[in-house]
Amino acid sequence: MSQYHHGNLRNALLTIATELLSEDGVHSLSLRKMAQRAGVSHNAPYMHFADKEAVLAAIAEEGFRLLSVEVESAISHANTTRLRLIEASNAYVNFALNHPNHVQVMFCPYDAEKYPSLLEASQASLNRLFELVKSGQEKGELISGDTQAMTKSVWAMVHGVATLSIAYKTRALLPEKISTKETISVFIDCLLTGLAP
Amino acid sequence: MSQYHHGNLRNALLTIATELLSEDGVHSLSLRKMAQRAGVSHNAPYMHFADKEAVLAAIAEEGFRLLSVEVESAISHANTTRLRLIEASNAYVNFALNHPNHVQVMFCPYDAEKYPSLLEASQASLNRLFELVKSGQEKGELISGDTQAMTKSVWAMVHGVATLSIAYKTRALLPEKISTKETISVFIDCLLTGLAP
DNA sequence: ACCTGAACACCGTTCAAGT
DNA sequence: ACCTGAACACCGTTCAAGT
């Protein structure tokens, strides 16, 4: 019964919350359901989280860490900057398609000063992309421009593909015939080659 | 008391919902609050909407129409394709910054078959962008490639900037010093010029 | 057709206790 | 420090009525 001392409950609740999120959408994620599934009274969660928003922020933070891991391992076997960008984007979009509710929680507008570790985790993800762009520039595989601006452009594009894919459940951006990765390489090539003559 | 016959209540509820949304975030938008503010019993809304999701879908639909109007009028005075893309993007991002909760509701994953008029409204917005790209190609101001793919690339980029701007309340993508429009022109120029040497 | 009132099963959050 | 139980004000949704 009381195997939950010393902070175990916090982790258990987060695991349960992630499970519930993958089943049923953010709107039906409740503290009371989490508590019940953890076999604990309905306000035990308040020992570990200030309120519901704090739980969501913790879930979001965990999401950025999971995303970073997936992107990192996707990149690891790619040789050129173009392929690295495609693999990273593919991992990002697939993460969004596999965990749409988690991504929705990740990109809610939180008060950054209230959840510093969340900000940290999300910035770590972005920094990884910054390094990718910078090393591409150093190798001469990307133009030598404002690295920050270029990084943000890639991020915006990939994030747009990811969130639009969630909203339209693949249909709008990713045609059924072609594989997700092939489609994404079209987007990345648009960004690399440019649309102006 | 009963000035609400013949479908007026439906519109009144949507107006009230939009107001509530601009004040307080999606999580605290409730049918009961809407009904109360409309001076009507707490389940009168069920005469006009199947459930809460149907209200949200209607709000989303209205949002796409508002967005289309803003983008259209922003485009109208721009001469080149580049300027039109910048003005359209600027309107899109400013709409998101001014109505973040509305945009959040617009891009939730709805069942398209359940809300056909919502799908229609959102596709109308996208079609307008498609025409912009196509006319740019015809004028030789854009490369002649797959128009669909190019349109989706622009859309993804702009939508990414918009949603990330909401999530990070301007900070992450739009530096405070520079105006939003200037920053957006950097993104668009990245996409036009391309990142590869 | 359009609206009301009572009722049900759920919420988040607080507060006084218990160990 | 960590958890429980009762209580409060709020939800969405349904159903039997009223006009």
GROMACS .gro file of C-alpha atoms (C1' of nucleotides) in nm:
model
  432
    1MET     CA    1   0.000   0.000   0.000
    2SER     CA    2   0.256   0.257   0.101
    3GLN     CA    3   0.530   0.154  -0.143
    4TYR     CA    4   0.508   0.509  -0.271
    5HIS     CA    5   0.723   0.691  -0.021
    6HIS     CA    6   1.020   0.908  -0.107
    7GLY     CA    7   0.910   1.042  -0.441
    8ASN     CA    8   0.823   0.721  -0.621
    9LEU     CA    9   0.465   0.839  -0.655
   10ARG     CA   10   0.576   1.135  -0.864
   11ASN     CA   11   0.733   0.914  -1.126
   12ALA     CA   12   0.449   0.665  -1.112
   13LEU     CA   13   0.200   0.944  -1.174
   14LEU     CA   14   0.395   1.075  -1.470
   15THR     CA   15   0.415   0.729  -1.625
   16ILE     CA   16   0.043   0.682  -1.575
   17ALA     CA   17  -0.030   1.027  -1.715
   18THR     CA   18   0.169   0.945  -2.028
   19GLU     CA   19  -0.024   0.620  -2.065
   20LEU     CA   20  -0.358   0.795  -2.027
   21LEU     CA   21  -0.246   1.059  -2.274
   22SER     CA   22  -0.167   0.800  -2.538
   23GLU     CA   23  -0.511   0.647  -2.494
   24ASP     CA   24  -0.751   0.931  -2.472
   25GLY     CA   25  -0.655   1.292  -2.546
   26VAL     CA   26  -0.563   1.581  -2.324
   27HIS     CA   27  -0.919   1.684  -2.244
   28SER     CA   28  -0.987   1.363  -2.058
   29LEU     CA   29  -0.664   1.351  -1.860
   30SER     CA   30  -0.761   1.405  -1.499
   31LEU     CA   31  -0.572   1.411  -1.173
   32ARG     CA   32  -0.838   1.193  -1.017
   33LYS     CA   33  -0.802   0.925  -1.284
   34MET     CA   34  -0.425   0.930  -1.244
   35ALA     CA   35  -0.458   0.893  -0.870
   36GLN     CA   36  -0.706   0.611  -0.902
   37ARG     CA   37  -0.486   0.418  -1.143
   38ALA     CA   38  -0.192   0.465  -0.908
   39GLY     CA   39  -0.403   0.320  -0.627
   40VAL     CA   40  -0.383   0.635  -0.422
   41SER     CA   41  -0.629   0.889  -0.286
   42HIS     CA   42  -0.756   1.152  -0.526
   43ASN     CA   43  -0.547   1.429  -0.380
   44ALA     CA   44  -0.223   1.251  -0.315
   45PRO     CA   45  -0.091   1.405  -0.641
   46TYR     CA   46  -0.095   1.742  -0.465
   47MET     CA   47   0.195   1.623  -0.254
   48HIS     CA   48   0.413   1.623  -0.566
   49PHE     CA   49   0.257   1.877  -0.800
   50ALA     CA   50   0.123   2.224  -0.726
   51ASP     CA   51  -0.171   2.179  -0.959
   52LYS     CA   52  -0.278   2.019  -1.284
   53GLU     CA   53  -0.073   2.259  -1.494
   54ALA     CA   54   0.240   2.149  -1.310
   55VAL     CA   55   0.166   1.789  -1.407
   56LEU     CA   56   0.126   1.892  -1.770
   57ALA     CA   57   0.452   2.085  -1.759
   58ALA     CA   58   0.631   1.778  -1.623
   59ILE     CA   59   0.480   1.564  -1.898
   60ALA     CA   60   0.591   1.821  -2.154
   61GLU     CA   61   0.945   1.819  -2.016
   62GLU     CA   62   0.960   1.441  -2.038
   63GLY     CA   63   0.835   1.470  -2.396
   64PHE     CA   64   1.123   1.694  -2.500
   65ARG     CA   65   1.368   1.445  -2.355
   66LEU     CA   66   1.207   1.157  -2.544
   67LEU     CA   67   1.206   1.362  -2.864
   68SER     CA   68   1.573   1.450  -2.823
   69VAL     CA   69   1.662   1.084  -2.785
   70GLU     CA   70   1.470   0.984  -3.097
   71VAL     CA   71   1.616   1.263  -3.307
   72GLU     CA   72   1.968   1.193  -3.184
   73SER     CA   73   1.957   0.825  -3.274
   74ALA     CA   74   1.800   0.903  -3.612
   75ILE     CA   75   2.082   1.142  -3.696
   76SER     CA   76   2.363   0.917  -3.585
   77HIS     CA   77   2.393   0.714  -3.904
   78ALA     CA   78   2.354   0.993  -4.158
   79ASN     CA   79   2.660   1.123  -4.339
   80THR     CA   80   2.563   1.443  -4.516
   81THR     CA   81   2.393   1.748  -4.368
   82ARG     CA   82   2.101   1.701  -4.603
   83LEU     CA   83   2.050   1.343  -4.488
   84ARG     CA   84   2.090   1.446  -4.125
   85LEU     CA   85   1.822   1.712  -4.168
   86ILE     CA   86   1.592   1.462  -4.336
   87GLU     CA   87   1.648   1.198  -4.066
   88ALA     CA   88   1.600   1.448  -3.786
   89SER     CA   89   1.283   1.586  -3.944
   90ASN     CA   90   1.154   1.237  -4.006
   91ALA     CA   91   1.209   1.147  -3.642
   92TYR     CA   92   1.039   1.468  -3.527
   93VAL     CA   93   0.733   1.416  -3.747
   94ASN     CA   94   0.703   1.048  -3.660
   95PHE     CA   95   0.725   1.133  -3.292
   96ALA     CA   96   0.437   1.375  -3.345
   97LEU     CA   97   0.233   1.117  -3.536
   98ASN     CA   98   0.298   0.849  -3.274
   99HIS     CA   99   0.236   1.073  -2.973
  100PRO     CA  100   0.004   1.349  -3.093
  101ASN     CA  101  -0.143   1.423  -2.751
  102HIS     CA  102   0.199   1.435  -2.592
  103VAL     CA  103   0.314   1.686  -2.853
  104GLN     CA  104   0.004   1.896  -2.791
  105VAL     CA  105   0.097   1.915  -2.424
  106MET     CA  106   0.459   1.994  -2.510
  107PHE     CA  107   0.369   2.302  -2.711
  108CYS     CA  108   0.117   2.463  -2.484
  109PRO     CA  109   0.214   2.812  -2.370
  110TYR     CA  110   0.366   2.765  -2.023
  111ASP     CA  111   0.506   3.033  -1.799
  112ALA     CA  112   0.879   2.982  -1.855
  113GLU     CA  113   0.974   3.127  -1.516
  114LYS     CA  114   0.740   2.886  -1.344
  115TYR     CA  115   0.886   2.577  -1.511
  116PRO     CA  116   1.258   2.642  -1.569
  117SER     CA  117   1.347   2.276  -1.625
  118LEU     CA  118   1.087   2.256  -1.900
  119LEU     CA  119   1.244   2.553  -2.076
  120GLU     CA  120   1.582   2.388  -2.036
  121ALA     CA  121   1.468   2.061  -2.191
  122SER     CA  122   1.308   2.234  -2.488
  123GLN     CA  123   1.611   2.453  -2.547
  124ALA     CA  124   1.835   2.146  -2.541
  125SER     CA  125   1.637   2.006  -2.833
  126LEU     CA  126   1.676   2.329  -3.026
  127ASN     CA  127   2.045   2.357  -2.947
  128ARG     CA  128   2.102   2.018  -3.104
  129LEU     CA  129   1.950   2.147  -3.426
  130PHE     CA  130   2.164   2.461  -3.404
  131GLU     CA  131   2.478   2.245  -3.389
  132LEU     CA  132   2.360   2.043  -3.685
  133VAL     CA  133   2.319   2.360  -3.891
  134LYS     CA  134   2.651   2.504  -3.773
  135SER     CA  135   2.846   2.191  -3.858
  136GLY     CA  136   2.674   2.189  -4.197
  137GLN     CA  137   2.801   2.540  -4.255
  138GLU     CA  138   3.153   2.447  -4.147
  139LYS     CA  139   3.156   2.158  -4.391
  140GLY     CA  140   3.038   2.389  -4.668
  141GLU     CA  141   2.715   2.191  -4.706
  142LEU     CA  142   2.505   2.491  -4.607
  143ILE     CA  143   2.545   2.855  -4.701
  144SER     CA  144   2.727   3.069  -4.450
  145GLY     CA  145   2.450   3.292  -4.320
  146ASP     CA  146   2.295   3.376  -3.984
  147THR     CA  147   2.309   3.037  -3.811
  148GLN     CA  148   2.035   3.130  -3.565
  149ALA     CA  149   1.797   3.241  -3.838
  150MET     CA  150   1.867   2.932  -4.045
  151THR     CA  151   1.812   2.704  -3.746
  152LYS     CA  152   1.483   2.870  -3.667
  153SER     CA  153   1.373   2.835  -4.028
  154VAL     CA  154   1.438   2.462  -4.024
  155TRP     CA  155   1.269   2.426  -3.686
  156ALA     CA  156   0.962   2.622  -3.796
  157MET     CA  157   0.929   2.417  -4.112
  158VAL     CA  158   0.963   2.081  -3.940
  159HIS     CA  159   0.738   2.182  -3.653
  160GLY     CA  160   0.480   2.307  -3.901
  161VAL     CA  161   0.484   1.976  -4.086
  162ALA     CA  162   0.453   1.792  -3.755
  163THR     CA  163   0.161   1.990  -3.614
  164LEU     CA  164  -0.027   2.009  -3.943
  165SER     CA  165   0.019   1.634  -3.981
  166ILE     CA  166  -0.142   1.588  -3.642
  167ALA     CA  167  -0.429   1.826  -3.716
  168TYR     CA  168  -0.510   1.666  -4.049
  169LYS     CA  169  -0.407   1.314  -3.955
  170THR     CA  170  -0.152   1.275  -4.235
  171ARG     CA  171  -0.392   1.361  -4.517
  172ALA     CA  172  -0.317   1.727  -4.580
  173LEU     CA  173   0.062   1.722  -4.592
  174LEU     CA  174   0.163   1.360  -4.630
  175PRO     CA  175  -0.004   1.186  -4.927
  176GLU     CA  176  -0.083   0.823  -4.854
  177LYS     CA  177   0.101   0.681  -5.153
  178ILE     CA  178   0.445   0.806  -5.064
  179SER     CA  179   0.634   0.723  -4.745
  180THR     CA  180   0.659   0.985  -4.474
  181LYS     CA  181   1.034   1.004  -4.516
  182GLU     CA  182   1.015   1.064  -4.890
  183THR     CA  183   0.762   1.340  -4.839
  184ILE     CA  184   0.974   1.503  -4.575
  185SER     CA  185   1.275   1.498  -4.802
  186VAL     CA  186   1.068   1.705  -5.046
  187PHE     CA  187   1.006   1.966  -4.775
  188ILE     CA  188   1.370   1.974  -4.673
  189ASP     CA  189   1.483   2.001  -5.035
  190CYS     CA  190   1.242   2.293  -5.082
  191LEU     CA  191   1.413   2.462  -4.791
  192LEU     CA  192   1.763   2.375  -4.911
  193THR     CA  193   1.718   2.462  -5.277
  194GLY     CA  194   1.485   2.758  -5.228
  195LEU     CA  195   1.175   2.855  -5.418
  196ALA     CA  196   1.305   3.159  -5.604
  197PRO     CA  197   1.460   3.117  -5.952
  198MET     CA  198  -3.648   3.655  -2.262
  199SER     CA  199  -3.725   3.453  -2.572
  200GLN     CA  200  -3.562   3.682  -2.828
  201TYR     CA  201  -3.354   3.379  -2.917
  202HIS     CA  202  -3.583   3.190  -3.146
  203HIS     CA  203  -3.502   3.081  -3.499
  204GLY     CA  204  -3.132   3.020  -3.464
  205ASN     CA  205  -3.020   3.345  -3.308
  206LEU     CA  206  -2.901   3.161  -3.003
  207ARG     CA  207  -2.654   2.964  -3.210
  208ASN     CA  208  -2.479   3.278  -3.329
  209ALA     CA  209  -2.502   3.440  -2.989
  210LEU     CA  210  -2.335   3.139  -2.832
  211LEU     CA  211  -2.054   3.140  -3.086
  212THR     CA  212  -1.990   3.509  -3.029
  213ILE     CA  213  -1.985   3.455  -2.655
  214ALA     CA  214  -1.757   3.153  -2.693
  215THR     CA  215  -1.512   3.358  -2.895
  216GLU     CA  216  -1.517   3.627  -2.628
  217LEU     CA  217  -1.457   3.377  -2.350
  218LEU     CA  218  -1.179   3.222  -2.555
  219SER     CA  219  -0.998   3.553  -2.591
  220GLU     CA  220  -1.017   3.605  -2.215
  221ASP     CA  221  -0.931   3.278  -2.059
  222GLY     CA  222  -0.792   2.984  -2.254
  223VAL     CA  223  -0.954   2.673  -2.396
  224HIS     CA  224  -0.947   2.474  -2.074
  225SER     CA  225  -1.187   2.712  -1.903
  226LEU     CA  226  -1.435   2.744  -2.188
  227SER     CA  227  -1.751   2.571  -2.071
  228LEU     CA  228  -2.094   2.524  -2.219
  229ARG     CA  229  -2.249   2.623  -1.889
  230LYS     CA  230  -2.061   2.954  -1.879
  231MET     CA  231  -2.163   3.027  -2.238
  232ALA     CA  232  -2.526   2.953  -2.157
  233GLN     CA  233  -2.517   3.169  -1.847
  234ARG     CA  234  -2.369   3.465  -2.032
  235ALA     CA  235  -2.634   3.425  -2.301
  236GLY     CA  236  -2.899   3.436  -2.030
  237VAL     CA  237  -3.025   3.091  -2.111
  238SER     CA  238  -3.053   2.760  -1.928
  239HIS     CA  239  -2.741   2.550  -1.902
  240ASN     CA  240  -2.852   2.300  -2.162
  241ALA     CA  241  -3.012   2.524  -2.417
  242PRO     CA  242  -2.688   2.496  -2.621
  243TYR     CA  243  -2.777   2.134  -2.686
  244MET     CA  244  -3.057   2.257  -2.912
  245HIS     CA  245  -2.795   2.391  -3.153
  246PHE     CA  246  -2.487   2.179  -3.097
  247ALA     CA  247  -2.455   1.803  -3.053
  248ASP     CA  248  -2.190   1.840  -2.784
  249LYS     CA  249  -1.897   2.051  -2.674
  250GLU     CA  250  -1.677   1.931  -2.957
  251ALA     CA  251  -1.934   2.056  -3.208
  252VAL     CA  252  -1.910   2.402  -3.051
  253LEU     CA  253  -1.533   2.393  -3.079
  254ALA     CA  254  -1.555   2.284  -3.443
  255ALA     CA  255  -1.786   2.576  -3.516
  256ILE     CA  256  -1.547   2.815  -3.344
  257ALA     CA  257  -1.262   2.668  -3.549
  258GLU     CA  258  -1.456   2.716  -3.871
  259GLU     CA  259  -1.526   3.078  -3.785
  260GLY     CA  260  -1.155   3.119  -3.713
  261PHE     CA  261  -1.055   3.002  -4.060
  262ARG     CA  262  -1.293   3.253  -4.213
  263LEU     CA  263  -1.151   3.536  -4.001
  264LEU     CA  264  -0.797   3.429  -4.091
  265SER     CA  265  -0.879   3.422  -4.462
  266VAL     CA  266  -1.015   3.775  -4.446
  267GLU     CA  267  -0.707   3.907  -4.270
  268VAL     CA  268  -0.468   3.736  -4.509
  269GLU     CA  269  -0.663   3.850  -4.812
  270SER     CA  270  -0.659   4.215  -4.713
  271ALA     CA  271  -0.291   4.196  -4.619
  272ILE     CA  272  -0.203   4.060  -4.962
  273SER     CA  273  -0.409   4.307  -5.160
  274HIS     CA  274  -0.156   4.589  -5.169
  275ALA     CA  275   0.158   4.384  -5.233
  276ASN     CA  276   0.307   4.382  -5.583
  277THR     CA  277   0.567   4.107  -5.595
  278THR     CA  278   0.526   3.744  -5.497
  279ARG     CA  279   0.791   3.784  -5.230
  280LEU     CA  280   0.605   4.076  -5.074
  281ARG     CA  281   0.276   3.891  -5.099
  282LEU     CA  282   0.424   3.592  -4.919
  283ILE     CA  283   0.565   3.818  -4.651
  284GLU     CA  284   0.238   4.006  -4.602
  285ALA     CA  285   0.036   3.685  -4.593
  286SER     CA  286   0.275   3.527  -4.345
  287ASN     CA  287   0.276   3.839  -4.134
  288ALA     CA  288  -0.104   3.839  -4.123
  289TYR     CA  289  -0.109   3.468  -4.034
  290VAL     CA  290   0.142   3.505  -3.751
  291ASN     CA  291  -0.020   3.820  -3.613
  292PHE     CA  292  -0.357   3.647  -3.617
  293ALA     CA  293  -0.200   3.368  -3.412
  294LEU     CA  294  -0.041   3.614  -3.168
  295ASN     CA  295  -0.365   3.810  -3.130
  296HIS     CA  296  -0.590   3.505  -3.097
  297PRO     CA  297  -0.371   3.225  -2.962
  298ASN     CA  298  -0.656   3.032  -2.804
  299HIS     CA  299  -0.864   3.056  -3.116
  300VAL     CA  300  -0.577   2.917  -3.323
  301GLN     CA  301  -0.533   2.634  -3.075
  302VAL     CA  302  -0.897   2.539  -3.128
  303MET     CA  303  -0.860   2.571  -3.506
  304PHE     CA  304  -0.581   2.317  -3.526
  305CYS     CA  305  -0.716   2.045  -3.302
  306PRO     CA  306  -0.761   1.712  -3.475
  307TYR     CA  307  -1.131   1.699  -3.570
  308ASP     CA  308  -1.308   1.421  -3.752
  309ALA     CA  309  -1.331   1.570  -4.102
  310GLU     CA  310  -1.638   1.367  -4.195
  311LYS     CA  311  -1.819   1.490  -3.887
  312TYR     CA  312  -1.755   1.857  -3.963
  313PRO     CA  313  -1.747   1.898  -4.342
  314SER     CA  314  -1.796   2.276  -4.335
  315LEU     CA  315  -1.492   2.309  -4.110
  316LEU     CA  316  -1.283   2.115  -4.360
  317GLU     CA  317  -1.419   2.335  -4.635
  318ALA     CA  318  -1.324   2.657  -4.456
  319SER     CA  319  -0.973   2.538  -4.381
  320GLN     CA  320  -0.919   2.419  -4.737
  321ALA     CA  321  -1.035   2.756  -4.868
  322SER     CA  322  -0.752   2.919  -4.673
  323LEU     CA  323  -0.502   2.676  -4.818
  324ASN     CA  324  -0.634   2.715  -5.172
  325ARG     CA  325  -0.572   3.087  -5.152
  326LEU     CA  326  -0.207   3.018  -5.077
  327PHE     CA  327  -0.194   2.768  -5.363
  328GLU     CA  328  -0.313   3.039  -5.604
  329LEU     CA  329  -0.056   3.279  -5.471
  330VAL     CA  330   0.222   3.029  -5.538
  331LYS     CA  331   0.086   2.938  -5.881
  332SER     CA  332   0.060   3.299  -5.993
  333GLY     CA  333   0.413   3.352  -5.865
  334GLN     CA  334   0.529   3.068  -6.087
  335GLU     CA  335   0.343   3.208  -6.387
  336LYS     CA  336   0.508   3.544  -6.339
  337GLY     CA  337   0.847   3.376  -6.319
  338GLU     CA  338   0.895   3.495  -5.962
  339LEU     CA  339   0.906   3.140  -5.830
  340ILE     CA  340   1.075   2.834  -5.977
  341SER     CA  341   0.850   2.609  -6.179
  342GLY     CA  342   0.826   2.300  -5.960
  343ASP     CA  343   0.552   2.095  -5.796
  344THR     CA  344   0.306   2.369  -5.700
  345GLN     CA  345   0.137   2.154  -5.435
  346ALA     CA  346   0.466   2.069  -5.268
  347MET     CA  347   0.582   2.428  -5.274
  348THR     CA  348   0.252   2.550  -5.130
  349LYS     CA  349   0.272   2.297  -4.849
  350SER     CA  350   0.629   2.401  -4.775
  351VAL     CA  351   0.527   2.764  -4.736
  352TRP     CA  352   0.226   2.669  -4.528
  353ALA     CA  353   0.429   2.443  -4.299
  354MET     CA  354   0.690   2.713  -4.246
  355VAL     CA  355   0.442   2.988  -4.170
  356HIS     CA  356   0.229   2.765  -3.952
  357GLY     CA  357   0.540   2.655  -3.764
  358VAL     CA  358   0.640   3.015  -3.700
  359ALA     CA  359   0.286   3.093  -3.584
  360THR     CA  360   0.249   2.801  -3.342
  361LEU     CA  361   0.601   2.829  -3.204
  362SER     CA  362   0.542   3.200  -3.151
  363ILE     CA  363   0.234   3.115  -2.947
  364ALA     CA  364   0.410   2.846  -2.745
  365TYR     CA  365   0.705   3.067  -2.662
  366LYS     CA  366   0.517   3.395  -2.653
  367THR     CA  367   0.731   3.565  -2.918
  368ARG     CA  368   1.062   3.508  -2.742
  369ALA     CA  369   1.195   3.199  -2.919
  370LEU     CA  370   1.141   3.292  -3.281
  371LEU     CA  371   1.076   3.664  -3.285
  372PRO     CA  372   1.350   3.869  -3.113
  373GLU     CA  373   1.209   4.171  -2.931
  374LYS     CA  374   1.429   4.427  -3.103
  375ILE     CA  375   1.313   4.365  -3.456
  376SER     CA  376   0.956   4.399  -3.578
  377THR     CA  377   0.754   4.087  -3.644
  378LYS     CA  378   0.733   4.167  -4.014
  379GLU     CA  379   1.107   4.207  -4.052
  380THR     CA  380   1.167   3.876  -3.878
  381ILE     CA  381   0.914   3.701  -4.096
  382SER     CA  382   1.077   3.837  -4.407
  383VAL     CA  383   1.395   3.661  -4.291
  384PHE     CA  384   1.207   3.330  -4.273
  385ILE     CA  385   1.049   3.380  -4.612
  386ASP     CA  386   1.381   3.477  -4.766
  387CYS     CA  387   1.535   3.161  -4.619
  388LEU     CA  388   1.267   2.963  -4.796
  389LEU     CA  389   1.300   3.159  -5.121
  390THR     CA  390   1.677   3.164  -5.142
  391GLY     CA  391   1.740   2.822  -4.993
  392LEU     CA  392   1.999   2.710  -4.742
  393ALA     CA  393   2.223   2.505  -4.971
  394PRO     CA  394   2.520   2.672  -5.144
  395DA     C1'  395  -3.919   2.348  -3.250
  396DC     C1'  396  -3.716   2.556  -2.860
  397DC     C1'  397  -3.620   2.594  -2.390
  398DT     C1'  398  -3.625   2.463  -1.861
  399DG     C1'  399  -3.524   2.193  -1.421
  400DA     C1'  400  -3.376   1.807  -1.184
  401DA     C1'  401  -3.047   1.453  -1.178
  402DC     C1'  402  -2.604   1.186  -1.264
  403DA     C1'  403  -2.129   1.101  -1.281
  404DC     C1'  404  -1.748   1.342  -1.311
  405DC     C1'  405  -1.394   1.734  -1.233
  406DG     C1'  406  -0.992   2.055  -0.961
  407DT     C1'  407  -0.890   2.227  -0.532
  408DT     C1'  408  -0.892   2.310  -0.024
  409DC     C1'  409  -0.878   2.187   0.452
  410DA     C1'  410  -0.884   1.933   0.861
  411DA     C1'  411  -0.710   1.519   1.003
  412DG     C1'  412  -0.442   1.100   1.052
  413DT     C1'  413   0.054   0.817   1.045
  414DA     C1'  414   0.683   1.441   0.516
  415DC     C1'  415   0.326   1.185   0.307
  416DC     C1'  416  -0.132   1.041   0.254
  417DT     C1'  417  -0.668   1.020   0.350
  418DG     C1'  418  -1.170   1.175   0.368
  419DA     C1'  419  -1.511   1.507   0.356
  420DA     C1'  420  -1.654   1.914   0.137
  421DC     C1'  421  -1.711   2.291  -0.224
  422DA     C1'  422  -1.795   2.484  -0.655
  423DC     C1'  423  -1.780   2.352  -1.095
  424DC     C1'  424  -1.818   2.047  -1.526
  425DG     C1'  425  -2.074   1.767  -1.967
  426DT     C1'  426  -2.461   1.514  -2.065
  427DT     C1'  427  -2.929   1.302  -2.033
  428DC     C1'  428  -3.415   1.292  -1.963
  429DA     C1'  429  -3.866   1.420  -1.848
  430DA     C1'  430  -4.127   1.807  -1.890
  431DG     C1'  431  -4.321   2.247  -2.027
  432DT     C1'  432  -4.464   2.633  -2.429
   0.00000   0.00000   0.00000
